[in-house]
Coordinates of C-alpha atoms in Angstrom, one line a residue:
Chain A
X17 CA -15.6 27.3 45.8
X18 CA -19.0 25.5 44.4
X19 CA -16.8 25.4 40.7
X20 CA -14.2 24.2 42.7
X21 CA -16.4 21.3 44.3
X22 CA -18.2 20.3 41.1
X23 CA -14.7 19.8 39.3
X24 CA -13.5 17.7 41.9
X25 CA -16.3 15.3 41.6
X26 CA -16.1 15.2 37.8
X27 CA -11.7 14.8 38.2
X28 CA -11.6 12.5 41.1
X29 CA -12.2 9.6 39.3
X30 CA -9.5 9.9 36.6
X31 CA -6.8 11.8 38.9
X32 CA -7.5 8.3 41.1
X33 CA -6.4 6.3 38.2
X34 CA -3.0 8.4 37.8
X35 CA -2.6 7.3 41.7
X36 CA -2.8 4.2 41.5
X37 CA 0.2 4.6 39.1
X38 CA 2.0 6.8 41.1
X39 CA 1.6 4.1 44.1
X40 CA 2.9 1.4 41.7
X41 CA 5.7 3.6 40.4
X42 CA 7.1 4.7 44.2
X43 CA 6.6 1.2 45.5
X44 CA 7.8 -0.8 42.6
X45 CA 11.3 2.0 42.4
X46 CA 11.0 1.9 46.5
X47 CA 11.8 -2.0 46.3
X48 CA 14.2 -2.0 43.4
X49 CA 16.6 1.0 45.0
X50 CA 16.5 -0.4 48.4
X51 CA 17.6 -3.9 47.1
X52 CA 20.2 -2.4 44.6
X53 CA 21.5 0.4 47.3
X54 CA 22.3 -2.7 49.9
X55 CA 23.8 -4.2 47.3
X56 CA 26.4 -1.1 46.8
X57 CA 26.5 -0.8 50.0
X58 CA 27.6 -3.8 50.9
X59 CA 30.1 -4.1 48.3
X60 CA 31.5 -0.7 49.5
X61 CA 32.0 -2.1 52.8
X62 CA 33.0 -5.5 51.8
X63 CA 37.2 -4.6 52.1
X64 CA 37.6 -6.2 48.7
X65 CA 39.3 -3.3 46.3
X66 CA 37.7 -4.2 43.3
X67 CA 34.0 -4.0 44.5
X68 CA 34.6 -1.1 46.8
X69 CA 35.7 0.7 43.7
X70 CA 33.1 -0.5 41.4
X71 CA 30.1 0.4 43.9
X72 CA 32.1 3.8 44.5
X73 CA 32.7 4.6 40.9
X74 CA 28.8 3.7 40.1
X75 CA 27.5 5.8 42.7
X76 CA 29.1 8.9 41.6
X77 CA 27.7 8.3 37.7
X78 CA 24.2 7.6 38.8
X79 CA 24.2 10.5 41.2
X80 CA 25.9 12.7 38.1
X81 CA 23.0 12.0 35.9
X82 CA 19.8 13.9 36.2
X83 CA 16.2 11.1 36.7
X84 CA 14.9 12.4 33.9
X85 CA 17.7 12.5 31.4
X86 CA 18.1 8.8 33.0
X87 CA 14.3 7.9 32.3
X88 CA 14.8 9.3 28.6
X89 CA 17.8 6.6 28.3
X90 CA 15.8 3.9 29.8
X91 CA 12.9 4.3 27.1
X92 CA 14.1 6.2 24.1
X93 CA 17.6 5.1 23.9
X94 CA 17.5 1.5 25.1
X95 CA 14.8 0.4 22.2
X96 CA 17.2 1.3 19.9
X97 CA 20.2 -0.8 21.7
X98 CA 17.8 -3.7 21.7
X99 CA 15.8 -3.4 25.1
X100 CA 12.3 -2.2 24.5
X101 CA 10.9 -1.2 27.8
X102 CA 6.6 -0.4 28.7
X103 CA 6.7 3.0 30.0
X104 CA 6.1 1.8 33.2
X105 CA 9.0 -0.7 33.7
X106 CA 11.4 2.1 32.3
X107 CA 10.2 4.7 35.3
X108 CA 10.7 1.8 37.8
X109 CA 13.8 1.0 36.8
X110 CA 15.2 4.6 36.0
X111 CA 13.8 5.7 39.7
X112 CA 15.0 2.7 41.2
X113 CA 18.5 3.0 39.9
X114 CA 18.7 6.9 40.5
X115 CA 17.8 6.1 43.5
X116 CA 19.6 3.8 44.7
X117 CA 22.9 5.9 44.6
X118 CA 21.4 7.9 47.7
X119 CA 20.2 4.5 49.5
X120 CA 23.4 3.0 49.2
X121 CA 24.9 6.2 51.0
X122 CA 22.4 6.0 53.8
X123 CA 22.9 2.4 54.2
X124 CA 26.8 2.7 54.0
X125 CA 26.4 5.7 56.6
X126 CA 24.4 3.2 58.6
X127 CA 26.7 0.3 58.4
X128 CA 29.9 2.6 59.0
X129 CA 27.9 3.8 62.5
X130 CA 28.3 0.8 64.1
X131 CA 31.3 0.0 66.3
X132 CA 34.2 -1.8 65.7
X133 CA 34.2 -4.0 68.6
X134 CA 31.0 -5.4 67.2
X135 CA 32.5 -6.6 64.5
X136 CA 35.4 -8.1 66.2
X137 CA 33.2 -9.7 69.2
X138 CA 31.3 -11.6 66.3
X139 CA 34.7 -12.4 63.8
X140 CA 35.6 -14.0 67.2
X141 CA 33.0 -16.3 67.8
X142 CA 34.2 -17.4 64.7
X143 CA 31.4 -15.6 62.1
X144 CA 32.2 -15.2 58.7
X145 CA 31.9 -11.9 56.6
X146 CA 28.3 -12.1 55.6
X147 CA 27.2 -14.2 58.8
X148 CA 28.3 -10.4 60.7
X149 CA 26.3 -8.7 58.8
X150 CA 23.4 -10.3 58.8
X151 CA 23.6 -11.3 62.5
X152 CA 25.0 -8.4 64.1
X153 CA 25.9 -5.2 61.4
X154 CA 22.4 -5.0 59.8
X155 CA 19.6 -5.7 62.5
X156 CA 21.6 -2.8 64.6
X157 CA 22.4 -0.2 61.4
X158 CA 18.5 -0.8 60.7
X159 CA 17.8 2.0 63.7
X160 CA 20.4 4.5 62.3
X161 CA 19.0 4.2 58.7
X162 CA 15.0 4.2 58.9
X163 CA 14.5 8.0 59.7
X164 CA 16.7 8.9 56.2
X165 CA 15.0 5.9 54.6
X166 CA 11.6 7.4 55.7
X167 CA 12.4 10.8 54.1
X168 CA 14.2 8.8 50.7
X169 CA 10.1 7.3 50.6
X170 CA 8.9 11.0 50.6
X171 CA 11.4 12.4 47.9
X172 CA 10.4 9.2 46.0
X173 CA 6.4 9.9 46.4
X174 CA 7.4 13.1 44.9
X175 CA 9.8 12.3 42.4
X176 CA 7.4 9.7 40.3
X177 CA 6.0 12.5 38.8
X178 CA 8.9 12.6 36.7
X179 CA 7.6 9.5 34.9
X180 CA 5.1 11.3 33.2
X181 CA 7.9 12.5 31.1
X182 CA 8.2 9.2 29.6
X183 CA 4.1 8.8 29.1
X184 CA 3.5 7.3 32.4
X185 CA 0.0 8.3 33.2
X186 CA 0.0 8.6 36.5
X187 CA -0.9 11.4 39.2
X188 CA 0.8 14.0 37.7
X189 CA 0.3 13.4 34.3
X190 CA -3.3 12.9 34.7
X191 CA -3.3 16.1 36.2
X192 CA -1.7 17.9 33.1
X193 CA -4.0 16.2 30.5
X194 CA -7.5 17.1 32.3
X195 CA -5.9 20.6 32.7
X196 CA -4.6 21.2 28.9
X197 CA -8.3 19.9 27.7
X198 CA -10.1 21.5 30.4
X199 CA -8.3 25.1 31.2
X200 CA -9.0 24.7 34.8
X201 CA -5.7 24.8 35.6
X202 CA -6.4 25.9 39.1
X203 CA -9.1 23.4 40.2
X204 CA -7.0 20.5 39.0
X205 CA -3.3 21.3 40.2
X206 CA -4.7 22.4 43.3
X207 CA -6.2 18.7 43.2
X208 CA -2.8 17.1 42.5
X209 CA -0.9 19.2 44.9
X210 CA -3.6 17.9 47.6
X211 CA -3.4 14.4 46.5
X212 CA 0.2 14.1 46.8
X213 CA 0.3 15.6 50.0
X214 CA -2.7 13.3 51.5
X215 CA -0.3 10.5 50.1
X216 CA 2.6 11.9 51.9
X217 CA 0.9 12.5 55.1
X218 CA 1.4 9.0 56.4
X219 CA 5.1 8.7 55.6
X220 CA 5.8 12.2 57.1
X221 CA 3.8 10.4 60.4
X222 CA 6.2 7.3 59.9
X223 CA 9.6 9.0 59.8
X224 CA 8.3 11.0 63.5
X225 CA 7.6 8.0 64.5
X226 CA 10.8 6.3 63.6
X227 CA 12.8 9.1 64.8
X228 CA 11.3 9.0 68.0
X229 CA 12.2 5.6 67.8
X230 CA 16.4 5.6 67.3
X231 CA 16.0 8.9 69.5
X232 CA 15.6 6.9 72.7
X233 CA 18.1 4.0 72.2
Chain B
X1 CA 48.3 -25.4 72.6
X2 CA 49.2 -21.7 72.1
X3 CA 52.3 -20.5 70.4
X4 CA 54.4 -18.2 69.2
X5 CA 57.7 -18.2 67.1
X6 CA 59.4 -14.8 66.6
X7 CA 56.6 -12.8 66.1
X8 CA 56.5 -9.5 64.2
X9 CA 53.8 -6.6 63.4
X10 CA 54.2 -3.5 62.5
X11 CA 51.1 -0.7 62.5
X12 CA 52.2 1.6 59.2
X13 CA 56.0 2.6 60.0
X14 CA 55.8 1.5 63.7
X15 CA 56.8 -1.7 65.0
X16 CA 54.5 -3.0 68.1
X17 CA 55.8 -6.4 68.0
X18 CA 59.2 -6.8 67.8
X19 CA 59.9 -10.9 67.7
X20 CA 58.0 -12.3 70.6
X21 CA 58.4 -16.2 71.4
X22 CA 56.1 -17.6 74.2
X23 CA 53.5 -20.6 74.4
X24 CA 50.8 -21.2 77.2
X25 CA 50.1 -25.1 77.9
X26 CA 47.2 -26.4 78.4
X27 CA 45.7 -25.6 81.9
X28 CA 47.8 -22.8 82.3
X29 CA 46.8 -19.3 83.3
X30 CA 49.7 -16.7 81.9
X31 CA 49.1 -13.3 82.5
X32 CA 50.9 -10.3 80.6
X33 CA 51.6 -6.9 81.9
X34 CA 53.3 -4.2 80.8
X35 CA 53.1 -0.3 80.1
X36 CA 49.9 0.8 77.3
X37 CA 51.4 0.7 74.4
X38 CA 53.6 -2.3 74.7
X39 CA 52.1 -4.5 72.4
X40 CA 50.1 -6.2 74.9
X41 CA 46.7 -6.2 73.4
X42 CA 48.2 -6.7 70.1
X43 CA 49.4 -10.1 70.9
X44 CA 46.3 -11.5 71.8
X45 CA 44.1 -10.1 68.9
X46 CA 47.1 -12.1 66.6
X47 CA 46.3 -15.0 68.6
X48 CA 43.0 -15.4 67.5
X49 CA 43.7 -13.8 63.7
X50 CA 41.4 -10.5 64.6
X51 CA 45.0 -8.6 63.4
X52 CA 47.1 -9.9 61.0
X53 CA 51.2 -10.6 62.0
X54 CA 54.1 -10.0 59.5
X55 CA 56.3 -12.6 60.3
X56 CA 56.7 -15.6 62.6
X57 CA 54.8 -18.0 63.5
X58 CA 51.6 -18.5 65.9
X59 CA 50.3 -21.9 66.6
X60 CA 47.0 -22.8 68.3
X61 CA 46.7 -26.8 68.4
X62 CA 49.6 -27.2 66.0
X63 CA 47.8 -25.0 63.5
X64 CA 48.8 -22.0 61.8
X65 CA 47.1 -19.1 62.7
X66 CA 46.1 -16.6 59.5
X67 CA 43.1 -14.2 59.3
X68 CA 43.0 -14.5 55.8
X69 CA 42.1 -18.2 55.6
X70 CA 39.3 -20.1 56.2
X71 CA 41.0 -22.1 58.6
X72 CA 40.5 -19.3 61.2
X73 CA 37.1 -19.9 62.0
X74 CA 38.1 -23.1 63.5
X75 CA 41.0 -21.3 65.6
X76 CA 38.4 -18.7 66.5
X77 CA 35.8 -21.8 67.8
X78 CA 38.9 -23.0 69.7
X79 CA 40.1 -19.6 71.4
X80 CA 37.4 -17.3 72.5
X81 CA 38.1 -13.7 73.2
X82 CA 36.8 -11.7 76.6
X83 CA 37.2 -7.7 75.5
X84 CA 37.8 -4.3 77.4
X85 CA 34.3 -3.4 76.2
X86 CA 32.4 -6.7 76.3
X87 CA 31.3 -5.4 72.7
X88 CA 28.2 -8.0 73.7
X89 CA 25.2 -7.5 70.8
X90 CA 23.1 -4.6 72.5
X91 CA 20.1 -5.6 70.1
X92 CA 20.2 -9.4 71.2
X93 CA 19.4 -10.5 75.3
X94 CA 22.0 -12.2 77.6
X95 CA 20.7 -15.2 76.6
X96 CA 20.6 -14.6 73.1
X97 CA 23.8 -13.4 73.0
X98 CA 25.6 -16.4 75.0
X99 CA 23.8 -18.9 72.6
X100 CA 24.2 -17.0 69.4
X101 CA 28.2 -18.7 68.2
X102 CA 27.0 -21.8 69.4
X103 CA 23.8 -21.8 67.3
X104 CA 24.7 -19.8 64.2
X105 CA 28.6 -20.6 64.2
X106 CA 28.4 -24.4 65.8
X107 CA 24.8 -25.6 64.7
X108 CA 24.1 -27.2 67.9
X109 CA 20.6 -27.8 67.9
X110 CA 18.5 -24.7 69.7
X111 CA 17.0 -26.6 72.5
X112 CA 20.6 -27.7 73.6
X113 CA 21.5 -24.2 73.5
X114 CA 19.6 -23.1 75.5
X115 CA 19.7 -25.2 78.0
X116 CA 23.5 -24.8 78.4
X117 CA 23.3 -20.9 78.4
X118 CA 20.6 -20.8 80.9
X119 CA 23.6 -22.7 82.6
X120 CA 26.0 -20.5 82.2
X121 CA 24.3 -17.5 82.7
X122 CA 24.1 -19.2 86.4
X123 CA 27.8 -20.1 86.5
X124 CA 28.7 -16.7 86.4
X125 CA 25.8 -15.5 88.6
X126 CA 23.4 -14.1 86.7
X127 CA 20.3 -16.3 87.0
X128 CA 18.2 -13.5 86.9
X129 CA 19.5 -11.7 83.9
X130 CA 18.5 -14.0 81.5
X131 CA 16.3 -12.0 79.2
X132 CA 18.0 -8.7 79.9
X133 CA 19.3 -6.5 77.2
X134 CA 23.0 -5.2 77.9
X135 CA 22.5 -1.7 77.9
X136 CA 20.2 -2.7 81.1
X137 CA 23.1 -4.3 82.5
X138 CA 25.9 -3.0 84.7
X139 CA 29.7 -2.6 83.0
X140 CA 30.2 -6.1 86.0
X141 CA 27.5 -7.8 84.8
X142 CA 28.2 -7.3 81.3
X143 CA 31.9 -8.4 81.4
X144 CA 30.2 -11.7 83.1
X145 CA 27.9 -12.3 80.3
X146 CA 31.0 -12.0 78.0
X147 CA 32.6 -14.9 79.7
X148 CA 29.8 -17.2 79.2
X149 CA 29.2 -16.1 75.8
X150 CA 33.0 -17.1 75.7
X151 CA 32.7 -19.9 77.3
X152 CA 29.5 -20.9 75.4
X153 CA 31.9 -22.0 72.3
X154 CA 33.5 -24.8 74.8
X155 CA 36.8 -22.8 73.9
X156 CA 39.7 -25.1 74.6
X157 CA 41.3 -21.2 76.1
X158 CA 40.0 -18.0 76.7
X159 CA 41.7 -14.7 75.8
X160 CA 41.4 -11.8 77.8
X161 CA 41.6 -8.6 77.0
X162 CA 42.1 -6.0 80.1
X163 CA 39.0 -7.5 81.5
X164 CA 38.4 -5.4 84.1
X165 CA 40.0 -1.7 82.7
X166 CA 36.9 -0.4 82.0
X167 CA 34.1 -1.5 85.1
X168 CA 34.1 0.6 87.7
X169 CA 36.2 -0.5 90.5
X170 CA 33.6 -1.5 93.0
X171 CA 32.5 -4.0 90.1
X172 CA 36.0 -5.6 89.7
X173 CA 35.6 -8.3 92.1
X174 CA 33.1 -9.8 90.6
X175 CA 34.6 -10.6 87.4
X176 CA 38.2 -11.5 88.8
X177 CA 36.2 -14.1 90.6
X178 CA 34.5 -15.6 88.0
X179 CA 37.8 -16.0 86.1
X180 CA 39.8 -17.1 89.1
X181 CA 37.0 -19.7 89.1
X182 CA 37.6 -21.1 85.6
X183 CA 41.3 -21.2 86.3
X184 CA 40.6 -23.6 89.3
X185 CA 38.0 -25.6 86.8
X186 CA 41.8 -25.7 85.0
X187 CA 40.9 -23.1 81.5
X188 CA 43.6 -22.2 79.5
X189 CA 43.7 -18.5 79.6
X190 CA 45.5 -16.0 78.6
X191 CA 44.9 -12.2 80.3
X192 CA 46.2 -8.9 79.8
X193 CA 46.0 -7.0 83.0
X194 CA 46.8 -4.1 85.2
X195 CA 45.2 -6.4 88.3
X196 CA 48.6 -7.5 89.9
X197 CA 47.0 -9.0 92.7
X198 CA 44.9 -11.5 90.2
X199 CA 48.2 -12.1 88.3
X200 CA 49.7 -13.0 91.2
X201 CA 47.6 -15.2 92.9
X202 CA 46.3 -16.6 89.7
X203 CA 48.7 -16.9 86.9
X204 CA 51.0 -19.7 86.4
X205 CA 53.2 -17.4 84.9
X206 CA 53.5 -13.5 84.3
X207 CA 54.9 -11.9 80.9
X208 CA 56.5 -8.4 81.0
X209 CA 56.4 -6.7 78.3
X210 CA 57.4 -3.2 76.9
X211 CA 58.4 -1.7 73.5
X212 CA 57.3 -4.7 72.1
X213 CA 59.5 -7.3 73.5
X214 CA 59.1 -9.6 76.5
X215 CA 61.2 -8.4 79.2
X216 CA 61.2 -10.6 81.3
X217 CA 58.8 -13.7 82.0
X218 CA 58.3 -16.7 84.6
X219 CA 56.8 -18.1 87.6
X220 CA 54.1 -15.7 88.7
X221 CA 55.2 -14.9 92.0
X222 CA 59.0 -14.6 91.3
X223 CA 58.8 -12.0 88.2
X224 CA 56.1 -9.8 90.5
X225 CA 58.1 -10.4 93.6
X226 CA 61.3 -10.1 93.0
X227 CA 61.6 -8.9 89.2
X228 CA 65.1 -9.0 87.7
X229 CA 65.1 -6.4 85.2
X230 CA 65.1 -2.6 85.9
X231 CA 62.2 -2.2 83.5
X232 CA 60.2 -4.6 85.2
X233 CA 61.2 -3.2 88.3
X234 CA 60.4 0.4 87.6
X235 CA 56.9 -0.7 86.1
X236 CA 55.9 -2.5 89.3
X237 CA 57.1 0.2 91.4
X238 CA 54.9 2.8 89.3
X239 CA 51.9 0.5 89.5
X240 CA 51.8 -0.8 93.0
X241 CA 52.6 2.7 94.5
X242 CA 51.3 5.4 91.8
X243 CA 51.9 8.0 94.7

């Protein structure tokens, strides 16, 4: 326990560095697949063919495609098309896009919840498409959709680690380079797994709370 | 202001509206009844383009009615829409739901608003609502908030859509009194109903229709009263004395 104590002092500080990335990967991909998933969301609902079926069609190839096979496209496969990407900007974007396929569903899901006659109350006050949405659709779909959208947050806490595939150094990666150089495997995952779960604490106390929330309307 | 040339509309393979030719003046209060089913509803959501028709012709003001075109927002500012369900915005108060078209969809400036919803609210008696949500409210009360958001658009006529069908009965008064009011004020309206009693006393004129035709149609009083065709006879007869 002392060893274990004496490690974490010495690791803190660099496994705090690899946090900060991990923070700046799951916010920077948290912004990126909420704005694309509305985006596909919208479009599915929007009643015109061509962009239901384009938002319909995209969804399914993101969701076919494993994050990490994506992240490897993103940085290994775009330099060589002409798009040279930092490490990071290539996890933000491969997260953000892999993710958005499962935001666009919850948002859809959201969207789809909410009756008919609200719709047709605000059509016939004489609001257009987008003015209904804004106005009446989305402030009421936002109660359905934030205890998903809190657990989407966790899974993407969680799922930055994958950056570190692509040289991202952040939590996880840290993690793996004290551990190859050090051998004290235990000492420093056991660190990690701790970190990550201090960092999901909070956002497991959000979604209760938003839960709570749409359970009482 | 309102009409209707030979009107068509079919739902997949079935035919709801088979021709229908009618037009409400101004001022007028016309009232149609008829069996569920008949096409009633229907009629009224193709007035105000929230379905599309097949063929014919609707006018409102000399202008053709088509959901499809941008010109429907202006028939919609024109004719307002009073449903079964009130469908008022639960997230938004009384208030904020009477002033909402008129802000967002008119632009009238906020301050004037609000000043004529606070006044409507009242109108329809519910001073004391004001910054009530709807689920707060009773099924009554929010029917009556529906009229003034209605009414809030200065509408040149009001649709209504079985009003009262879903409130519970002991709440049915006061929303057939609010409307016989704005018939009196001289609204143009036009209300499905299963209220005989307001169609009689209030309408100008009743419609009848079944299978999606109008069966018979004319002076309130005279097609209630004494109704000429056996369909309209047999309806009555089933409605006025269910046992």
């Amino acid at each position: 326990m002392q060893a274990f104590w004496r490690d974490t002092v010495e690791f803190l500080p660099i496994l705090m560095s690899g946090v900060a990335l991990t923070i700046i990967v799951t916010i920077g991909s948290l912004l990126l697949s909420t704005t694309l998933g509305l985006v596909w969301a919208l479009m599915r609902v929007s009643g015109v063919g061509v962009l239901t079926g384009f938002s319909a069609g995209l969804i399914n190839v993101i969701r076919g495609i494993p994050i990490i096979v994506l992240l490897f496209y993103l940085y290994f496969v775009m330099p060589e098309l002409g798009l040279t990407l930092t490490a990071l900007q290539a996890a933000i974007l491969g997260l953000g896009i892999a993710y958005s396929a499962y935001q666009a569903e919850n948002f859809r899901a959201g969207i789809e919840a909410i009756d008919k006659g609200q719709i047709e109350a605000a059509q016939a006050i004489g609001m257009g498409w987008w003015q209904t949405m804004r106005r009446v659709v989305l402030p009421q779909a936002v109660k359905i959709v934030l205890p998903p959208y809190g657990n989407i947050m966790i899974m993407m806490l969680k799922d930055s680690s994958q950056a570190s595939t692509i040289t991202v150094a952040e939590l996880a990666l840290q993690g793996k380079l004290i551990a190859s150089s050090t051998f004290k495997n235990t000492s420093v995952f056991t660190l990690v797994a701790l970190m990550y779960l201090t960092m999901s604490i909070p956002l497991i106390l959000l979604v209760r709370h938003f839960e709570k929330r749409a359970g009482q309307k | 202001m309102i009409e209707l040339t030979n009107v068509h509309k079919s739902f997949g393979k079935v035919e709801v509206l088979k021709g229908i030719t009618a037009s409400v003046e101004k001022g007028e209060v016309v009232c149609i009844v008829g069996p569920s089913g008949s096409g009633k509803s229907t009629i009224l959501r193709c007035i105000n383009g929230l379905e599309s028709y097949d063929s014919g012709d609707i006018l409102v003001e000399g202008a053709k009615v088509d959901r499809n075109a941008p010109s429907i927002v202006a028939v919609r500012t024109q004719v307002s829409m009073v449903f079964q369900r009130f469908n008022l915005f639960p997230h938004r108060t009384a208030l904020e739901n009477v002033i909402e078209g008129p802000i967002y969809v008119k632009k009238e400036p906020r301050a004037a608003a609000l000043e004529r919803g606070r006044a409507l609210l009242a109108q329809v008696g519910l001073s004391d609502k004001i910054e009530t949500y709807p689920p707060q409210l009773s099924g009554g009360q929010q029917q009556r908030v529906a009229i003034a958001r209605a009414l809030a658009m200065e509408p040149k006529a009001i649709l209504f859509d079985e009003p009262t069908s879903a409130l519970d009965p002991e709440l049915v008064g006061d929303v057939l009194s609010v409307m016989r009011k704005l018939a009196d004020d001289g609204m143009t309206m036009v209300v499905v109903t299963h209220e005989m009693g307001f169609a009689r006393d209030v309408a100008d004129r009743v419609l009848f229709i079944d299978g999606g035709v109008i069966v018979e149609q004319g002076p309130a009083k005279s097609v209630l009263n004494q109704p000429q065709h056996a369909r309209t006879q047999d309806f009555l007869r089933r409605v006025l004395h269910p046992l």
